[in-house]
Amino acid sequence: VCGFYYTYSEIIKANSAESLGLSVGWTMVIGVAKEDYDKKEKKKIFSYKDLVADLLGITTGLLFIGVMNNYR
């Protein structure tokens, strides 16, 4: 999330709301795609536990972004 946010806000110069939305969206897409890949290619199950871990990571990233934006 933080890497995407930096890319959108500092390099592409998108506003903060757009940067957050795109960052969360792409991070979720990557997480779901990885689980789908695991299910199809590795013959494993689609892990909802991994998705919960992804959401916790996204939340942590958003908290970090919020804290850092307050110090600008």
Short mmCIF file of N, CA and C in Angstrom, two decimals:
data_model
loop_
_atom_site.label_atom_id
_atom_site.label_comp_id
_atom_site.label_asym_id
_atom_site.label_seq_id
_atom_site.Cartn_x
_atom_site.Cartn_y
_atom_site.Cartn_z
N VAL A 1 0.83 -1.19 0.00
CA VAL A 1 0.00 0.00 0.00
C VAL A 1 0.87 1.25 0.00
N CYS A 2 1.88 1.26 0.85
CA CYS A 2 2.72 2.46 0.96
C CYS A 2 3.48 2.75 -0.32
N GLY A 3 3.98 1.71 -0.97
CA GLY A 3 4.71 1.91 -2.22
C GLY A 3 3.81 2.45 -3.32
N PHE A 4 2.61 1.87 -3.44
CA PHE A 4 1.65 2.37 -4.42
C PHE A 4 1.27 3.82 -4.10
N TYR A 5 1.01 4.09 -2.81
CA TYR A 5 0.61 5.44 -2.42
C TYR A 5 1.69 6.45 -2.79
N TYR A 6 2.94 6.13 -2.49
CA TYR A 6 4.04 7.03 -2.83
C TYR A 6 4.09 7.27 -4.34
N THR A 7 3.96 6.19 -5.11
CA THR A 7 4.00 6.32 -6.57
C THR A 7 2.90 7.24 -7.07
N TYR A 8 1.68 7.01 -6.60
CA TYR A 8 0.56 7.83 -7.08
C TYR A 8 0.62 9.27 -6.58
N SER A 9 0.97 9.48 -5.31
CA SER A 9 0.93 10.83 -4.76
C SER A 9 2.16 11.67 -5.10
N GLU A 10 3.33 11.06 -5.14
CA GLU A 10 4.55 11.83 -5.34
C GLU A 10 5.07 11.82 -6.77
N ILE A 11 4.91 10.72 -7.46
CA ILE A 11 5.44 10.63 -8.82
C ILE A 11 4.39 11.02 -9.85
N ILE A 12 3.18 10.45 -9.70
CA ILE A 12 2.12 10.76 -10.66
C ILE A 12 1.40 12.05 -10.28
N LYS A 13 1.52 12.46 -9.02
CA LYS A 13 0.92 13.70 -8.51
C LYS A 13 -0.61 13.64 -8.43
N ALA A 14 -1.14 12.46 -8.10
CA ALA A 14 -2.58 12.33 -7.86
C ALA A 14 -2.88 12.89 -6.47
N ASN A 15 -4.13 13.29 -6.24
CA ASN A 15 -4.46 13.80 -4.91
C ASN A 15 -4.51 12.65 -3.91
N SER A 16 -4.58 12.97 -2.64
CA SER A 16 -4.47 11.98 -1.58
C SER A 16 -5.58 10.93 -1.64
N ALA A 17 -6.82 11.36 -1.87
CA ALA A 17 -7.94 10.41 -1.92
C ALA A 17 -7.78 9.43 -3.08
N GLU A 18 -7.41 9.93 -4.24
CA GLU A 18 -7.18 9.05 -5.40
C GLU A 18 -6.03 8.08 -5.12
N SER A 19 -4.97 8.59 -4.53
CA SER A 19 -3.80 7.76 -4.23
C SER A 19 -4.16 6.64 -3.26
N LEU A 20 -4.95 6.97 -2.23
CA LEU A 20 -5.35 5.95 -1.27
C LEU A 20 -6.24 4.89 -1.93
N GLY A 21 -7.21 5.34 -2.70
CA GLY A 21 -8.13 4.41 -3.35
C GLY A 21 -7.42 3.47 -4.31
N LEU A 22 -6.55 4.03 -5.13
CA LEU A 22 -5.80 3.21 -6.08
C LEU A 22 -4.85 2.25 -5.36
N SER A 23 -4.23 2.72 -4.32
CA SER A 23 -3.29 1.89 -3.56
C SER A 23 -3.98 0.69 -2.92
N VAL A 24 -5.10 0.96 -2.26
CA VAL A 24 -5.84 -0.13 -1.63
C VAL A 24 -6.39 -1.08 -2.69
N GLY A 25 -6.94 -0.52 -3.76
CA GLY A 25 -7.50 -1.34 -4.82
C GLY A 25 -6.49 -2.29 -5.44
N TRP A 26 -5.35 -1.75 -5.83
CA TRP A 26 -4.33 -2.59 -6.47
C TRP A 26 -3.75 -3.61 -5.50
N THR A 27 -3.60 -3.24 -4.25
CA THR A 27 -3.08 -4.18 -3.26
C THR A 27 -4.06 -5.34 -3.07
N MET A 28 -5.35 -5.03 -3.03
CA MET A 28 -6.36 -6.09 -2.91
C MET A 28 -6.39 -6.98 -4.14
N VAL A 29 -6.28 -6.37 -5.32
CA VAL A 29 -6.26 -7.16 -6.56
C VAL A 29 -5.09 -8.14 -6.55
N ILE A 30 -3.94 -7.68 -6.15
CA ILE A 30 -2.76 -8.55 -6.09
C ILE A 30 -2.98 -9.70 -5.10
N GLY A 31 -3.54 -9.41 -3.94
CA GLY A 31 -3.78 -10.44 -2.94
C GLY A 31 -4.76 -11.50 -3.42
N VAL A 32 -5.86 -11.07 -4.02
CA VAL A 32 -6.86 -12.02 -4.53
C VAL A 32 -6.29 -12.81 -5.70
N ALA A 33 -5.56 -12.15 -6.58
CA ALA A 33 -4.95 -12.85 -7.72
C ALA A 33 -3.96 -13.91 -7.26
N LYS A 34 -3.21 -13.62 -6.22
CA LYS A 34 -2.25 -14.59 -5.69
C LYS A 34 -2.97 -15.80 -5.14
N GLU A 35 -4.06 -15.60 -4.43
CA GLU A 35 -4.83 -16.72 -3.90
C GLU A 35 -5.46 -17.54 -5.01
N ASP A 36 -5.94 -16.87 -6.04
CA ASP A 36 -6.51 -17.55 -7.19
C ASP A 36 -5.44 -18.39 -7.90
N TYR A 37 -4.26 -17.83 -8.04
CA TYR A 37 -3.13 -18.55 -8.63
C TYR A 37 -2.80 -19.80 -7.81
N ASP A 38 -2.72 -19.62 -6.48
CA ASP A 38 -2.42 -20.76 -5.62
C ASP A 38 -3.45 -21.87 -5.79
N LYS A 39 -4.70 -21.49 -5.88
CA LYS A 39 -5.77 -22.48 -6.01
C LYS A 39 -5.67 -23.23 -7.34
N LYS A 40 -5.40 -22.52 -8.42
CA LYS A 40 -5.38 -23.13 -9.75
C LYS A 40 -4.07 -23.85 -10.06
N GLU A 41 -2.95 -23.22 -9.77
CA GLU A 41 -1.66 -23.76 -10.19
C GLU A 41 -1.02 -24.69 -9.17
N LYS A 42 -1.16 -24.39 -7.95
CA LYS A 42 -0.51 -25.19 -6.91
C LYS A 42 -1.46 -26.22 -6.30
N LYS A 43 -2.69 -26.26 -6.81
CA LYS A 43 -3.69 -27.22 -6.33
C LYS A 43 -3.95 -27.10 -4.83
N LYS A 44 -3.87 -25.89 -4.33
CA LYS A 44 -4.18 -25.62 -2.94
C LYS A 44 -5.55 -24.97 -2.86
N ILE A 45 -5.95 -24.67 -1.65
CA ILE A 45 -7.24 -24.01 -1.48
C ILE A 45 -7.07 -22.50 -1.55
N PHE A 46 -8.17 -21.82 -1.82
CA PHE A 46 -8.20 -20.36 -1.77
C PHE A 46 -8.21 -20.01 -0.29
N SER A 47 -7.15 -19.37 0.19
CA SER A 47 -6.98 -19.14 1.63
C SER A 47 -7.58 -17.81 2.07
N TYR A 48 -8.68 -17.91 2.80
CA TYR A 48 -9.29 -16.70 3.34
C TYR A 48 -8.46 -16.14 4.49
N LYS A 49 -7.69 -16.99 5.14
CA LYS A 49 -6.79 -16.51 6.19
C LYS A 49 -5.74 -15.57 5.60
N ASP A 50 -5.24 -15.91 4.43
CA ASP A 50 -4.27 -15.04 3.76
C ASP A 50 -4.90 -13.71 3.39
N LEU A 51 -6.16 -13.73 2.98
CA LEU A 51 -6.84 -12.48 2.63
C LEU A 51 -7.04 -11.61 3.87
N VAL A 52 -7.33 -12.24 5.01
CA VAL A 52 -7.45 -11.48 6.26
C VAL A 52 -6.09 -10.86 6.61
N ALA A 53 -5.03 -11.62 6.42
CA ALA A 53 -3.68 -11.08 6.67
C ALA A 53 -3.39 -9.92 5.71
N ASP A 54 -3.82 -10.04 4.46
CA ASP A 54 -3.65 -8.95 3.49
C ASP A 54 -4.39 -7.70 3.97
N LEU A 55 -5.62 -7.88 4.45
CA LEU A 55 -6.40 -6.74 4.93
C LEU A 55 -5.76 -6.09 6.16
N LEU A 56 -5.19 -6.91 7.04
CA LEU A 56 -4.47 -6.35 8.19
C LEU A 56 -3.24 -5.56 7.73
N GLY A 57 -2.56 -6.06 6.72
CA GLY A 57 -1.42 -5.33 6.16
C GLY A 57 -1.84 -4.03 5.51
N ILE A 58 -2.95 -4.06 4.79
CA ILE A 58 -3.48 -2.84 4.17
C ILE A 58 -3.83 -1.82 5.25
N THR A 59 -4.50 -2.28 6.30
CA THR A 59 -4.87 -1.39 7.40
C THR A 59 -3.64 -0.78 8.06
N THR A 60 -2.63 -1.59 8.28
CA THR A 60 -1.38 -1.09 8.87
C THR A 60 -0.74 -0.04 7.96
N GLY A 61 -0.73 -0.32 6.65
CA GLY A 61 -0.18 0.65 5.70
C GLY A 61 -0.95 1.95 5.70
N LEU A 62 -2.29 1.86 5.77
CA LEU A 62 -3.11 3.07 5.80
C LEU A 62 -2.86 3.88 7.07
N LEU A 63 -2.70 3.20 8.19
CA LEU A 63 -2.38 3.90 9.44
C LEU A 63 -1.04 4.60 9.33
N PHE A 64 -0.06 3.92 8.76
CA PHE A 64 1.27 4.52 8.58
C PHE A 64 1.19 5.74 7.67
N ILE A 65 0.46 5.63 6.58
CA ILE A 65 0.29 6.76 5.65
C ILE A 65 -0.37 7.93 6.37
N GLY A 66 -1.41 7.63 7.15
CA GLY A 66 -2.10 8.68 7.89
C GLY A 66 -1.18 9.40 8.87
N VAL A 67 -0.39 8.64 9.59
CA VAL A 67 0.56 9.23 10.54
C VAL A 67 1.57 10.08 9.82
N MET A 68 2.13 9.56 8.73
CA MET A 68 3.16 10.30 7.99
C MET A 68 2.59 11.57 7.35
N ASN A 69 1.35 11.52 6.88
CA ASN A 69 0.74 12.71 6.29
C ASN A 69 0.50 13.80 7.32
N ASN A 70 0.34 13.43 8.58
CA ASN A 70 0.16 14.42 9.64
C ASN A 70 1.46 15.15 9.95
N TYR A 71 2.60 14.58 9.59
CA TYR A 71 3.89 15.19 9.88
C TYR A 71 4.45 15.98 8.69
N ARG A 72 3.68 16.13 7.64
CA ARG A 72 4.15 16.91 6.48
C ARG A 72 3.98 18.37 6.71
#
